mmCIF file of C-alpha atoms in Angstrom:
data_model
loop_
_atom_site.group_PDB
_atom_site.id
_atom_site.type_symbol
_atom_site.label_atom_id
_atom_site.label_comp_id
_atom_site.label_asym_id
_atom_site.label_seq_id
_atom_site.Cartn_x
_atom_site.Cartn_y
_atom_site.Cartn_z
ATOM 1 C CA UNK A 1 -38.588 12.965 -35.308
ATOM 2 C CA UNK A 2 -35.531 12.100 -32.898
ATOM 3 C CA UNK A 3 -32.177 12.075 -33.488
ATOM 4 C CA UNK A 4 -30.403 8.665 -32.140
ATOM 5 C CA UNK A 5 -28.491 9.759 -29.309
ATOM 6 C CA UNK A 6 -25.090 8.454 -31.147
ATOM 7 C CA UNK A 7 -25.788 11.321 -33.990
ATOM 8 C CA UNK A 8 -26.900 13.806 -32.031
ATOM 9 C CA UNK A 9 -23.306 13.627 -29.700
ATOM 10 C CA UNK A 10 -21.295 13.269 -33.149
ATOM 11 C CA UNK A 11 -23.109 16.572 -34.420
ATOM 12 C CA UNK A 12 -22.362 17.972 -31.143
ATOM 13 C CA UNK A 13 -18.437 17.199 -30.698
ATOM 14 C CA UNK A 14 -18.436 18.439 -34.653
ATOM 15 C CA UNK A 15 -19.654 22.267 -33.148
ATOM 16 C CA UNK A 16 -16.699 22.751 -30.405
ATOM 17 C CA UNK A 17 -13.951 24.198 -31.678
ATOM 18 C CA UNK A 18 -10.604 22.033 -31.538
ATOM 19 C CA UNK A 19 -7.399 23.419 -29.627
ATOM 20 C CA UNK A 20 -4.275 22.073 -30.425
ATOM 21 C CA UNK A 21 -1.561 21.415 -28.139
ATOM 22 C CA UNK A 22 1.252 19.770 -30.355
ATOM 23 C CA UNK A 23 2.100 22.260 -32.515
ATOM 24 C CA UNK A 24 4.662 25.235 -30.119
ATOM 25 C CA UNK A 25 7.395 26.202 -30.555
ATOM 26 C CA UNK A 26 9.380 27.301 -27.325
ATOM 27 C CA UNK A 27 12.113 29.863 -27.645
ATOM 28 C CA UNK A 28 13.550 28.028 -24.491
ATOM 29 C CA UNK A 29 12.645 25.833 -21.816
ATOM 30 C CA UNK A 30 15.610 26.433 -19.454
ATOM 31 C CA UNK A 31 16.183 30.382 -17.664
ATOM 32 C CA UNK A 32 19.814 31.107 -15.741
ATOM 33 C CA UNK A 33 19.269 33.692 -12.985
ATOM 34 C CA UNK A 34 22.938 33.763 -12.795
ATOM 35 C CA UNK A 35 24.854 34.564 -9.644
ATOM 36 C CA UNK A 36 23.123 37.054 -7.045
ATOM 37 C CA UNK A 37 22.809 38.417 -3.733
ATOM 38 C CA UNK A 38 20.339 37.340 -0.952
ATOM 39 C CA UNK A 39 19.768 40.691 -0.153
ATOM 40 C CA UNK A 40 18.734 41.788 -3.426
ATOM 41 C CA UNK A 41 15.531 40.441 -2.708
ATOM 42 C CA UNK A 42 13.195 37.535 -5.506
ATOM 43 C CA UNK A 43 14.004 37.865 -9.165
ATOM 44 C CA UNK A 44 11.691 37.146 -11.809
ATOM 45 C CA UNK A 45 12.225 35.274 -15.037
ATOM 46 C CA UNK A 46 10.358 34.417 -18.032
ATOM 47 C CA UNK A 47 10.537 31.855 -20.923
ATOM 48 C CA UNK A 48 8.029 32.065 -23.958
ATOM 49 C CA UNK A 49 6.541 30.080 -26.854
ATOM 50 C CA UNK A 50 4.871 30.462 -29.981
ATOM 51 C CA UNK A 51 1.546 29.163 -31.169
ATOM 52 C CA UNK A 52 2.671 27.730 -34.626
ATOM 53 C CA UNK A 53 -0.001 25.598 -35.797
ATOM 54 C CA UNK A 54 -3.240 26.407 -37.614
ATOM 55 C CA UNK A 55 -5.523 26.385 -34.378
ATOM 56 C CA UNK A 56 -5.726 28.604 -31.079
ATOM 57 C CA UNK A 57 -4.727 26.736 -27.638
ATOM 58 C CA UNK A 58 -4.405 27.694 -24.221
ATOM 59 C CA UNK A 59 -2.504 26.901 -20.677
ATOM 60 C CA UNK A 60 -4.081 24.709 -19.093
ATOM 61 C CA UNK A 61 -1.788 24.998 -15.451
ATOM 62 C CA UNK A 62 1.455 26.060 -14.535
ATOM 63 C CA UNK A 63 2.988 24.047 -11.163
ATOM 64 C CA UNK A 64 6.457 24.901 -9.484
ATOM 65 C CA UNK A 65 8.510 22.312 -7.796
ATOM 66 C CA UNK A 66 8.563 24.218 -4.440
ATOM 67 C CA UNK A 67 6.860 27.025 -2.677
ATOM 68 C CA UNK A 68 9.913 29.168 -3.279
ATOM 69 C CA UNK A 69 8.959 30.000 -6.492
ATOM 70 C CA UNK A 70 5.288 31.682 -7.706
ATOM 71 C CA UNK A 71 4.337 31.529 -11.276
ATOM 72 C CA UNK A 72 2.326 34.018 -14.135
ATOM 73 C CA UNK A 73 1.646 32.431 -17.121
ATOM 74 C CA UNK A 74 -0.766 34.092 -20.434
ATOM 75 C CA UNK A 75 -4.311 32.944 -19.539
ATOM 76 C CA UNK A 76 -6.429 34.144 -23.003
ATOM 77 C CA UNK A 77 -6.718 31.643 -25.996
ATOM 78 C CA UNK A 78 -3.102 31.704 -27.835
ATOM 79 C CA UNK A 79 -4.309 32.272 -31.827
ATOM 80 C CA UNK A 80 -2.129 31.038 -34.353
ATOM 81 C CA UNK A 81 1.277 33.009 -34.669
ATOM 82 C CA UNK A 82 0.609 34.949 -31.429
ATOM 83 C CA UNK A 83 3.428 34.481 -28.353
ATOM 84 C CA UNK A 84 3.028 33.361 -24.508
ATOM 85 C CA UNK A 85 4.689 34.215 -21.780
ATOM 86 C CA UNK A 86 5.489 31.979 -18.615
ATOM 87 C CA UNK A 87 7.089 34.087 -15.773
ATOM 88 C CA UNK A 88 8.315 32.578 -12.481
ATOM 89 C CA UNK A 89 9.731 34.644 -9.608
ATOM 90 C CA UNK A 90 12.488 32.890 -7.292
ATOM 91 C CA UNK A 91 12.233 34.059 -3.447
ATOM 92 C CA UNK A 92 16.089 33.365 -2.206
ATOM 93 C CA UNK A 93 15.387 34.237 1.629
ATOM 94 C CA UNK A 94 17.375 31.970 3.657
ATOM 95 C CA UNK A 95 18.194 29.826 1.164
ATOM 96 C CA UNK A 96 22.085 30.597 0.010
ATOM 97 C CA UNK A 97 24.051 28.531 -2.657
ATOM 98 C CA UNK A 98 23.226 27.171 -5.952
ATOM 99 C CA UNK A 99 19.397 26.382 -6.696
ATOM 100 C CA UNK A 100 17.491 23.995 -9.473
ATOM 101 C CA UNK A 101 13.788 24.410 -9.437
ATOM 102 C CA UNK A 102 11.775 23.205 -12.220
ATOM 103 C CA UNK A 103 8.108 24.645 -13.792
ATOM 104 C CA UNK A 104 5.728 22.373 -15.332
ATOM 105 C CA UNK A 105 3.567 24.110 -17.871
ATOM 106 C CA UNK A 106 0.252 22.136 -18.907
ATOM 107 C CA UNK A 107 -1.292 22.966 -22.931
ATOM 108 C CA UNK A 108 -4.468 22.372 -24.389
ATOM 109 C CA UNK A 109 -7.732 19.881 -23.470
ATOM 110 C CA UNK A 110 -4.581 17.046 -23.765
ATOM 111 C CA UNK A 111 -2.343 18.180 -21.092
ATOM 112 C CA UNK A 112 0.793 18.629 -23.086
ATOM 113 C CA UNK A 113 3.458 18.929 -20.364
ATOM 114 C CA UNK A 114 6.924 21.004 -20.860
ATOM 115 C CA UNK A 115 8.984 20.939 -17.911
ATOM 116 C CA UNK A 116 10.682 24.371 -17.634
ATOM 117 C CA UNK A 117 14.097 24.371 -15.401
ATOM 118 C CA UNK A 118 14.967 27.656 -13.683
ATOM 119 C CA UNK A 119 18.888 27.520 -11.961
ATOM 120 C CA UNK A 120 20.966 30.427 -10.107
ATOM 121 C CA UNK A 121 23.221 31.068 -7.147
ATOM 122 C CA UNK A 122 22.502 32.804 -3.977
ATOM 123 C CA UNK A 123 24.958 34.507 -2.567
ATOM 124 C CA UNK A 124 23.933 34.255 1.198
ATOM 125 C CA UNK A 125 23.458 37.083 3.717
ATOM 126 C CA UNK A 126 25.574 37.479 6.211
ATOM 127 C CA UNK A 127 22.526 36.905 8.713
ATOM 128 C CA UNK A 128 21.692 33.611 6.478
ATOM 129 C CA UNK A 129 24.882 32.542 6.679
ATOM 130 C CA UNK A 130 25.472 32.816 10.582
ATOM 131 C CA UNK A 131 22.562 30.740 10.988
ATOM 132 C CA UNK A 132 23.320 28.015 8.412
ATOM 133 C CA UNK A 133 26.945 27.559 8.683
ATOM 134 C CA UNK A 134 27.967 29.369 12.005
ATOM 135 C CA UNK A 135 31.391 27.332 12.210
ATOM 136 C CA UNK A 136 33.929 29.437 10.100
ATOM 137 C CA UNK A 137 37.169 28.857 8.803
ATOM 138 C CA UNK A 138 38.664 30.975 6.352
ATOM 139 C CA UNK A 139 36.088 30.897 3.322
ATOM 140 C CA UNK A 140 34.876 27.997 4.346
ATOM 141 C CA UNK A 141 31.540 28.098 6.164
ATOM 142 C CA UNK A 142 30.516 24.857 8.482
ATOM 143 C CA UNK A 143 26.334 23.781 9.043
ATOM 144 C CA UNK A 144 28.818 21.716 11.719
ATOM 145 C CA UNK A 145 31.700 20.737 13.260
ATOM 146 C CA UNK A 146 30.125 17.332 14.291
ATOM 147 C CA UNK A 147 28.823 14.514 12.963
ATOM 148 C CA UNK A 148 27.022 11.741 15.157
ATOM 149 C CA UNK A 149 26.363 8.314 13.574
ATOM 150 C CA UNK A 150 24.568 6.929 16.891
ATOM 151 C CA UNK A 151 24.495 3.549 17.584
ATOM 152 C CA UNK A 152 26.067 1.168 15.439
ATOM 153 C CA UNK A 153 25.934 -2.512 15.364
ATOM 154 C CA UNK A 154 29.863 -4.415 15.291
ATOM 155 C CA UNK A 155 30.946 -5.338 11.563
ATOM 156 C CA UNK A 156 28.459 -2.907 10.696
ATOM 157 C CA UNK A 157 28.633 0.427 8.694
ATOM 158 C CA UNK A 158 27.100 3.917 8.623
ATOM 159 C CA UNK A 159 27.746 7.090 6.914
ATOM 160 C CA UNK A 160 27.353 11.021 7.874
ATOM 161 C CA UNK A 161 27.256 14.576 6.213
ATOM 162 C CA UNK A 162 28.263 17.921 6.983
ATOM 163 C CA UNK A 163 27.313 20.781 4.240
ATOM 164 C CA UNK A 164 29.617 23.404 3.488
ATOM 165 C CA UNK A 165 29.360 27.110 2.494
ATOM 166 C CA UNK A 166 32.374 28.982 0.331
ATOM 167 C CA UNK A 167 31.814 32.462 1.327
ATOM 168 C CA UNK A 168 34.986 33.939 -0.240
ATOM 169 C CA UNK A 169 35.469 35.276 -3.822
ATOM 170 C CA UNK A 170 37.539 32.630 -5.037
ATOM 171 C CA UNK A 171 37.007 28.658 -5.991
ATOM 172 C CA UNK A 172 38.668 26.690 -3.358
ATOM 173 C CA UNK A 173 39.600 22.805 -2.705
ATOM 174 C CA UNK A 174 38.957 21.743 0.899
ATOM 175 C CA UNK A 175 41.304 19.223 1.747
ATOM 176 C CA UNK A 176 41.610 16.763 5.153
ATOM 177 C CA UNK A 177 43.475 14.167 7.024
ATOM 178 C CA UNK A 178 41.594 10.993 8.338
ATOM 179 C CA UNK A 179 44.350 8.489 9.703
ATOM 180 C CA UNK A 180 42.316 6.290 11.209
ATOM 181 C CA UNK A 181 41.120 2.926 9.453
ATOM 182 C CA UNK A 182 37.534 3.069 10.148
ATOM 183 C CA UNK A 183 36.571 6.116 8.649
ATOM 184 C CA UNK A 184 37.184 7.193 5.309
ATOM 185 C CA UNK A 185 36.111 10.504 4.355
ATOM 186 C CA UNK A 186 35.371 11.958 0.463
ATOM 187 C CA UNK A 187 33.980 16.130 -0.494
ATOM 188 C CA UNK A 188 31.865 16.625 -2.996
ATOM 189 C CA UNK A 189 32.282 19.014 -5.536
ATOM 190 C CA UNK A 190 36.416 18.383 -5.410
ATOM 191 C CA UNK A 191 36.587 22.776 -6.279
ATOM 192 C CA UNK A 192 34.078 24.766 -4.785
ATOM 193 C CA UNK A 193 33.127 28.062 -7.062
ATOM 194 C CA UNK A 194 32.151 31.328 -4.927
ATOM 195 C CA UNK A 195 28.519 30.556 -3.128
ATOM 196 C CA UNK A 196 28.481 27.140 -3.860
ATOM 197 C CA UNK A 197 27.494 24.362 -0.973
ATOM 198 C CA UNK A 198 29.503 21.537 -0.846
ATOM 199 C CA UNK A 199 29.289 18.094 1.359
ATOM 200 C CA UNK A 200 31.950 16.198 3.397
ATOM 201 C CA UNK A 201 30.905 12.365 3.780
ATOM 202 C CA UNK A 202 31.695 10.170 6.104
ATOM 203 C CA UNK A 203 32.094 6.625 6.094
ATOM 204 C CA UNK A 204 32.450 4.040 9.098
ATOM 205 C CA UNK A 205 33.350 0.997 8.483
ATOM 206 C CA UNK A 206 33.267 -0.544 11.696
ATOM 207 C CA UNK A 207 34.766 -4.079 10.634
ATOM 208 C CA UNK A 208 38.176 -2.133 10.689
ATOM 209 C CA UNK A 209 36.980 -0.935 14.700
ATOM 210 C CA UNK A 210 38.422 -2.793 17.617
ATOM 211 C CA UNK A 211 36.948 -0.578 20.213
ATOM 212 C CA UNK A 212 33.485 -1.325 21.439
ATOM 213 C CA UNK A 213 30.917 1.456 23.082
ATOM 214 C CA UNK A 214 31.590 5.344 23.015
ATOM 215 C CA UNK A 215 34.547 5.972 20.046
ATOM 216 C CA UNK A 216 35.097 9.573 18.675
ATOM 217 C CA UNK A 217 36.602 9.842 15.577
ATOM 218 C CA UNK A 218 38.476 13.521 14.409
ATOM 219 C CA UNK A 219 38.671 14.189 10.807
ATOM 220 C CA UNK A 220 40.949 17.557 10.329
ATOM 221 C CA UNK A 221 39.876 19.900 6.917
ATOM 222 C CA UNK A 222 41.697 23.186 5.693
ATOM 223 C CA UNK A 223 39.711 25.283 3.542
ATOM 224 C CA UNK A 224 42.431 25.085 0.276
ATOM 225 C CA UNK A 225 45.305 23.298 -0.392
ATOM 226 C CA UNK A 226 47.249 26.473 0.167
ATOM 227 C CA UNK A 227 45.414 27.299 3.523
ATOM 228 C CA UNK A 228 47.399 28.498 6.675
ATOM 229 C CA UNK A 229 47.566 26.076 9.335
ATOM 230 C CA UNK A 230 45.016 27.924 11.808
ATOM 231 C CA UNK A 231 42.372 28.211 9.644
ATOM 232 C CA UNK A 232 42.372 24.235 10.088
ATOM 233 C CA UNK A 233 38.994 22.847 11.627
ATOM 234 C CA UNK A 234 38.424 19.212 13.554
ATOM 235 C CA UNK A 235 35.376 17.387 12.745
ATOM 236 C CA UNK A 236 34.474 15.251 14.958
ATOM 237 C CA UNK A 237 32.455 12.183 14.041
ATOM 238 C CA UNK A 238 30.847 9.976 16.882
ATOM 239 C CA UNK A 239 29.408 7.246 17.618
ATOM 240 C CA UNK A 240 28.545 3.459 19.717
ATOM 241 C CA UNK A 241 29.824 0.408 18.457
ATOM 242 C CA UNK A 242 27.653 -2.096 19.782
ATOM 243 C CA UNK A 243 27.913 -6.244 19.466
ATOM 244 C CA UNK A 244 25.362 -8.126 16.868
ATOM 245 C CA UNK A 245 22.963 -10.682 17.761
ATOM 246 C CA UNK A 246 20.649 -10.269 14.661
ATOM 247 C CA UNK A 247 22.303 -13.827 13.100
ATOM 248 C CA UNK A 248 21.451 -15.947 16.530
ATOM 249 C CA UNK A 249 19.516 -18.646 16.846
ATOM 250 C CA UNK A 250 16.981 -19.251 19.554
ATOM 251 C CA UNK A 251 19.023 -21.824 20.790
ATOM 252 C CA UNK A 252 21.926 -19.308 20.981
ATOM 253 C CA UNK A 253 20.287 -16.602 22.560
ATOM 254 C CA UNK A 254 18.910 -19.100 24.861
ATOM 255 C CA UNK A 255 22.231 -20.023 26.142
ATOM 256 C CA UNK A 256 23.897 -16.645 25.909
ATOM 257 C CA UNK A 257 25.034 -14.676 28.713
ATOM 258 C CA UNK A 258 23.062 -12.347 30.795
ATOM 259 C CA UNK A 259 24.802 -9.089 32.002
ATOM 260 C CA UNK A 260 23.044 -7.247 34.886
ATOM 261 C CA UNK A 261 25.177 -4.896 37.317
ATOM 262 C CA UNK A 262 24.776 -4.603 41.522
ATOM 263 C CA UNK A 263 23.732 -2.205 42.327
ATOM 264 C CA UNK A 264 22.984 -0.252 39.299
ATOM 265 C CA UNK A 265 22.588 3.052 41.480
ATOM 266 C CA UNK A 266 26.157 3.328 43.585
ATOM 267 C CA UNK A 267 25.159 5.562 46.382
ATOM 268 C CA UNK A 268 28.445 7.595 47.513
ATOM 269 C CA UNK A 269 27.250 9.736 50.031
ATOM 270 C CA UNK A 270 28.325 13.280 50.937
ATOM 271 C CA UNK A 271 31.773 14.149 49.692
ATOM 272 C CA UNK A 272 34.263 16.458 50.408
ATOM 273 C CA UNK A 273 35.076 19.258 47.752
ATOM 274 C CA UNK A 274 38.640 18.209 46.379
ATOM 275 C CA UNK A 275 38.838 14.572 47.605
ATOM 276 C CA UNK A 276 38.648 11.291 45.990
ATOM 277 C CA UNK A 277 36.598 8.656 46.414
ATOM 278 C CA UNK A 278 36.707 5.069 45.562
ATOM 279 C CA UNK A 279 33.759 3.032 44.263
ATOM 280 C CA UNK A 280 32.959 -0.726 43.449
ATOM 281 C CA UNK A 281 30.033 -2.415 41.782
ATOM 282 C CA UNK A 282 29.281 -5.923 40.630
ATOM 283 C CA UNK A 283 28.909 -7.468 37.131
ATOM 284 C CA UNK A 284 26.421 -10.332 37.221
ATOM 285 C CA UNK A 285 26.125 -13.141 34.421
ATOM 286 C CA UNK A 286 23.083 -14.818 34.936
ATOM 287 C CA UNK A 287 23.276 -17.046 32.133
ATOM 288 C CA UNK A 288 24.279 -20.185 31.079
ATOM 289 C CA UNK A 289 27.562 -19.163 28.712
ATOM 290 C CA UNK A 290 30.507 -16.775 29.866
ATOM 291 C CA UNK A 291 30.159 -12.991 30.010
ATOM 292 C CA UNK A 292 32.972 -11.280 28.077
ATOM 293 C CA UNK A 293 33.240 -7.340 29.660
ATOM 294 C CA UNK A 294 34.733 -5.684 25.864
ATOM 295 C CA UNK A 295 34.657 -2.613 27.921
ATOM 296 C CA UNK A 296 34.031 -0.013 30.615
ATOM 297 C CA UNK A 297 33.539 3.952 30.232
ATOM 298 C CA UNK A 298 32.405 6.546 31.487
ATOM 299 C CA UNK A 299 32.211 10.109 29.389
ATOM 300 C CA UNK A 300 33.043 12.414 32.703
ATOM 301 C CA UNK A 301 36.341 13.104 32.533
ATOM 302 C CA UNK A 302 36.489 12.694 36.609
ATOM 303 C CA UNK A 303 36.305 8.890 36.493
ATOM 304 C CA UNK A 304 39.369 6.979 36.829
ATOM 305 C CA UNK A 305 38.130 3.196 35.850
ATOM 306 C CA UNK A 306 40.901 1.280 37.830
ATOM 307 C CA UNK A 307 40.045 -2.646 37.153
ATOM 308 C CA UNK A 308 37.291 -4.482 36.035
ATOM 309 C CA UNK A 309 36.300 -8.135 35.403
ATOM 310 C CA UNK A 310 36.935 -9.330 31.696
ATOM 311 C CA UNK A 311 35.157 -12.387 31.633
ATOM 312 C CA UNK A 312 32.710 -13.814 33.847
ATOM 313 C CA UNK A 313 31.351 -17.354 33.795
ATOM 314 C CA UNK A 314 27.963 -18.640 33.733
ATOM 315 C CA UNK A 315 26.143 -17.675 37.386
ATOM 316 C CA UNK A 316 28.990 -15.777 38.414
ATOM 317 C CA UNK A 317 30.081 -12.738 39.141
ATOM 318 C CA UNK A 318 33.079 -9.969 38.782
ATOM 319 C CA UNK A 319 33.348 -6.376 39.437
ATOM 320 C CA UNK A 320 34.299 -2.969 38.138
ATOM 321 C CA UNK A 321 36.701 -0.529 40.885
ATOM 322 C CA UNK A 322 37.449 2.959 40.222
ATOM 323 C CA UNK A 323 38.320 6.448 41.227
ATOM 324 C CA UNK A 324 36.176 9.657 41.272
ATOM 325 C CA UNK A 325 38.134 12.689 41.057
ATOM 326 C CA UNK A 326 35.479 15.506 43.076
ATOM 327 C CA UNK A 327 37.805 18.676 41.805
ATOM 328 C CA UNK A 328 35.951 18.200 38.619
ATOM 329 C CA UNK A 329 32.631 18.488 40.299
ATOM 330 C CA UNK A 330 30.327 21.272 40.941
ATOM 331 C CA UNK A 331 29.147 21.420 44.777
ATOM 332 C CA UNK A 332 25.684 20.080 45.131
ATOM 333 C CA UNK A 333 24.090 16.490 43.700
ATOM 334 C CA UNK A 334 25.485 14.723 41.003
ATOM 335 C CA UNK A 335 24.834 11.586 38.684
ATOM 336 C CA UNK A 336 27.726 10.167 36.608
ATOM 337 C CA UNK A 337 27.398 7.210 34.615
ATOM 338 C CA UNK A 338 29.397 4.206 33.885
ATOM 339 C CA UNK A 339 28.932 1.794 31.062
ATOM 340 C CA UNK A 340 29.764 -1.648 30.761
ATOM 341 C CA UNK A 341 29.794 -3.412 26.824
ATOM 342 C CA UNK A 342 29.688 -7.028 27.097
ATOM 343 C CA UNK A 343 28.334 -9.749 24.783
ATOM 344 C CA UNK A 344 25.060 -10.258 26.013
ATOM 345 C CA UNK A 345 22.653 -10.126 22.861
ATOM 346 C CA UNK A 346 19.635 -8.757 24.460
ATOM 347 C CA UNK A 347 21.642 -6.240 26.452
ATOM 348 C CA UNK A 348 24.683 -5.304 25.056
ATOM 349 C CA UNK A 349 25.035 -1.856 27.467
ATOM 350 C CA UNK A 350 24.371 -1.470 31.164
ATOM 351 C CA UNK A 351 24.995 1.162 32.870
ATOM 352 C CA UNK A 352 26.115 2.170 36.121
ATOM 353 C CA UNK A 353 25.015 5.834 38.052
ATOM 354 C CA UNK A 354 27.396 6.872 40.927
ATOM 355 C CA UNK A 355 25.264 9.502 42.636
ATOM 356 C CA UNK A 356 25.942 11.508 45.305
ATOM 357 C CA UNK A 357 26.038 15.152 47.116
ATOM 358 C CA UNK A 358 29.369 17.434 47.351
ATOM 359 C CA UNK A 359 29.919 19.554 49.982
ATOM 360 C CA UNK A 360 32.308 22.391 50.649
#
């Protein structure tokens, strides 16, 4: 005679033995490492449970949140009354200041979860540290002393971060001076405890910008309110303020201006070390509206932009004159560029390359 296949898999199920998974009791679920040196090499931890119902259960997985920490955990059955262990081990190579890893430990056939959150500070190496922060200024420790934002669209915004190290033995409270409209500039922890990181942000606001193209901003921070005055740093945030198209029409963009500039590559010829050398190019509008010029740069400090057109109509032309100053250049070729911001959607930057050879 045959079983129906219904009572023969109820007679089954009623032969396994049944873990629990519900019934633990942790001693803790959180483990401080506390405060301690990169050099002293991974420290281990360990949190534990008890088994206090009437059934035996097991781990089912233990999972880190990051490959800087490996995990032990009991593997036999866990009988009623008995303890299990969990033990992580936290590898602090190269990574100074505070930490906040979790564990996620896995019971029984149901996949109980208990998240298990393991926190210290790293005091960095001095090896660490050179490489992480190499800009120093008293105890404060700079990843950098400058923070590009890139290209940014007029009326716009953008914001940039520089992390901070406190390397000394007592909390400090970095503070700054940011006079200039556009940029406004907060820290983040307001005191900064012994090995902590910290983060300066930066926030353009370029609405409060009348400069178009290349600007540099300088934000100036001293380590403590009670700093000297040459363990100030500058940090210098830059970026390119460029105009914004993105709420034209077709129509608009149809009849907007068109910058080009003749010739784009201003062959000067061989020059004489220590002379100076005038130069001229064109601005072209080849549209139908006029060409505003908002401005004219150029980041080598041996250009002297004399004059340039500021507004050129529709099919017409103006022109940029200026200096170059060959004391500041190296004998041999050069290329210098020289960039023109105008109001032509499509092409808001052209640019300009004086080239040339400089001879003894």
């Amino acid at each position: 005679m045959k079983f129906p296949v219904v009572l023969l898999t109820c007679m089954l199920a009623l032969t396994r033995p049944v873990f629990a998974s519900s019934d633990v009791k942790w001693l803790s679920t959180e483990y401080n490492f506390g405060a301690f040196k990169e050099a002293e090499g991974p420290k281990k931890g360990s949190v534990m449970f008890v088994n206090t119902g009437k059934e035996p259960i097991f781990i089912r997985n233990v999972r880190p949140s990051c490959g800087c920490t490996s995990v032990e955990y009991t593997e036999d059955m866990i009988q009623p009354g008995d303890t299990a262990t969990v033990s992580f081990v936290y590898n602090p190579a190269g990574r100074p200041g505070p930490f906040d890893k979790t564990v996620k430990v896995y019971l029984g056939s149901g996949n109980q979860l208990e998240v298990i959150r393991i926190t210290g500070t790293v005091i960095g190496s001095p090896e660490t540290l050179e490489i992480n922060y190499p800009d120093v200024s008293g105890a404060l420790r700079f990843e950098s002393l400058l923070a590009p934002m890139g290209e940014v669209k007029i009326g716009g915004s953008r914001h940039a971060f520089i992390n901070v190290y406190n390397q000394g033995s007592d909390t400090i409270r970095p503070t700054w001076s940011d006079k200039v409209a556009a940029i406004e500039t907060n820290f983040t922890p307001k005191a900064l405890a012994p090995g902590e990181i910290g983060t300066f942000g930066f926030y353009l606001n370029t609405s409060k910008e009348k400069r178009m193209g290349p600007v540099e901003y300088v934000v100036r921070i001293k380590p403590d309110r009670n700093s000297p005055k040459e363990d100030e740093r500058e940090i210098k945030i830059t970026t390119c303020i460029v105009p914004d198209s993105r709420s034209m029409s077709v129509d608009e963009i149809e009849d907007s201006p068109r910058a080009y500039l003749d010739p784009e590559f201003l062959d000067l010829g061989d020059l004489l070390s220590g002379v100076e050398a005038d130069f001229e190019f064109g601005i072209i509008n080849d549209g139908r509206s006029t060409l505003e010029v908002n401005r004219v740069y150029s980041r080598h400090d041996g250009v002297d932009l004399k004059s340039f057109t500021r507004k050129v109509k529709g099919k017409g032309s103006g022109k940029v004159q200026g200096k170059l100053d060959t004391h500041k250049l190296p004998d041999g070729p050069f290329r210098i560029q020289v960039e023109v911001i105008t109001n032509d959607p499509l092409h808001p930057v052209r640019t300009a390359n004086l080239v040339g050879i400089i001879k003894k």
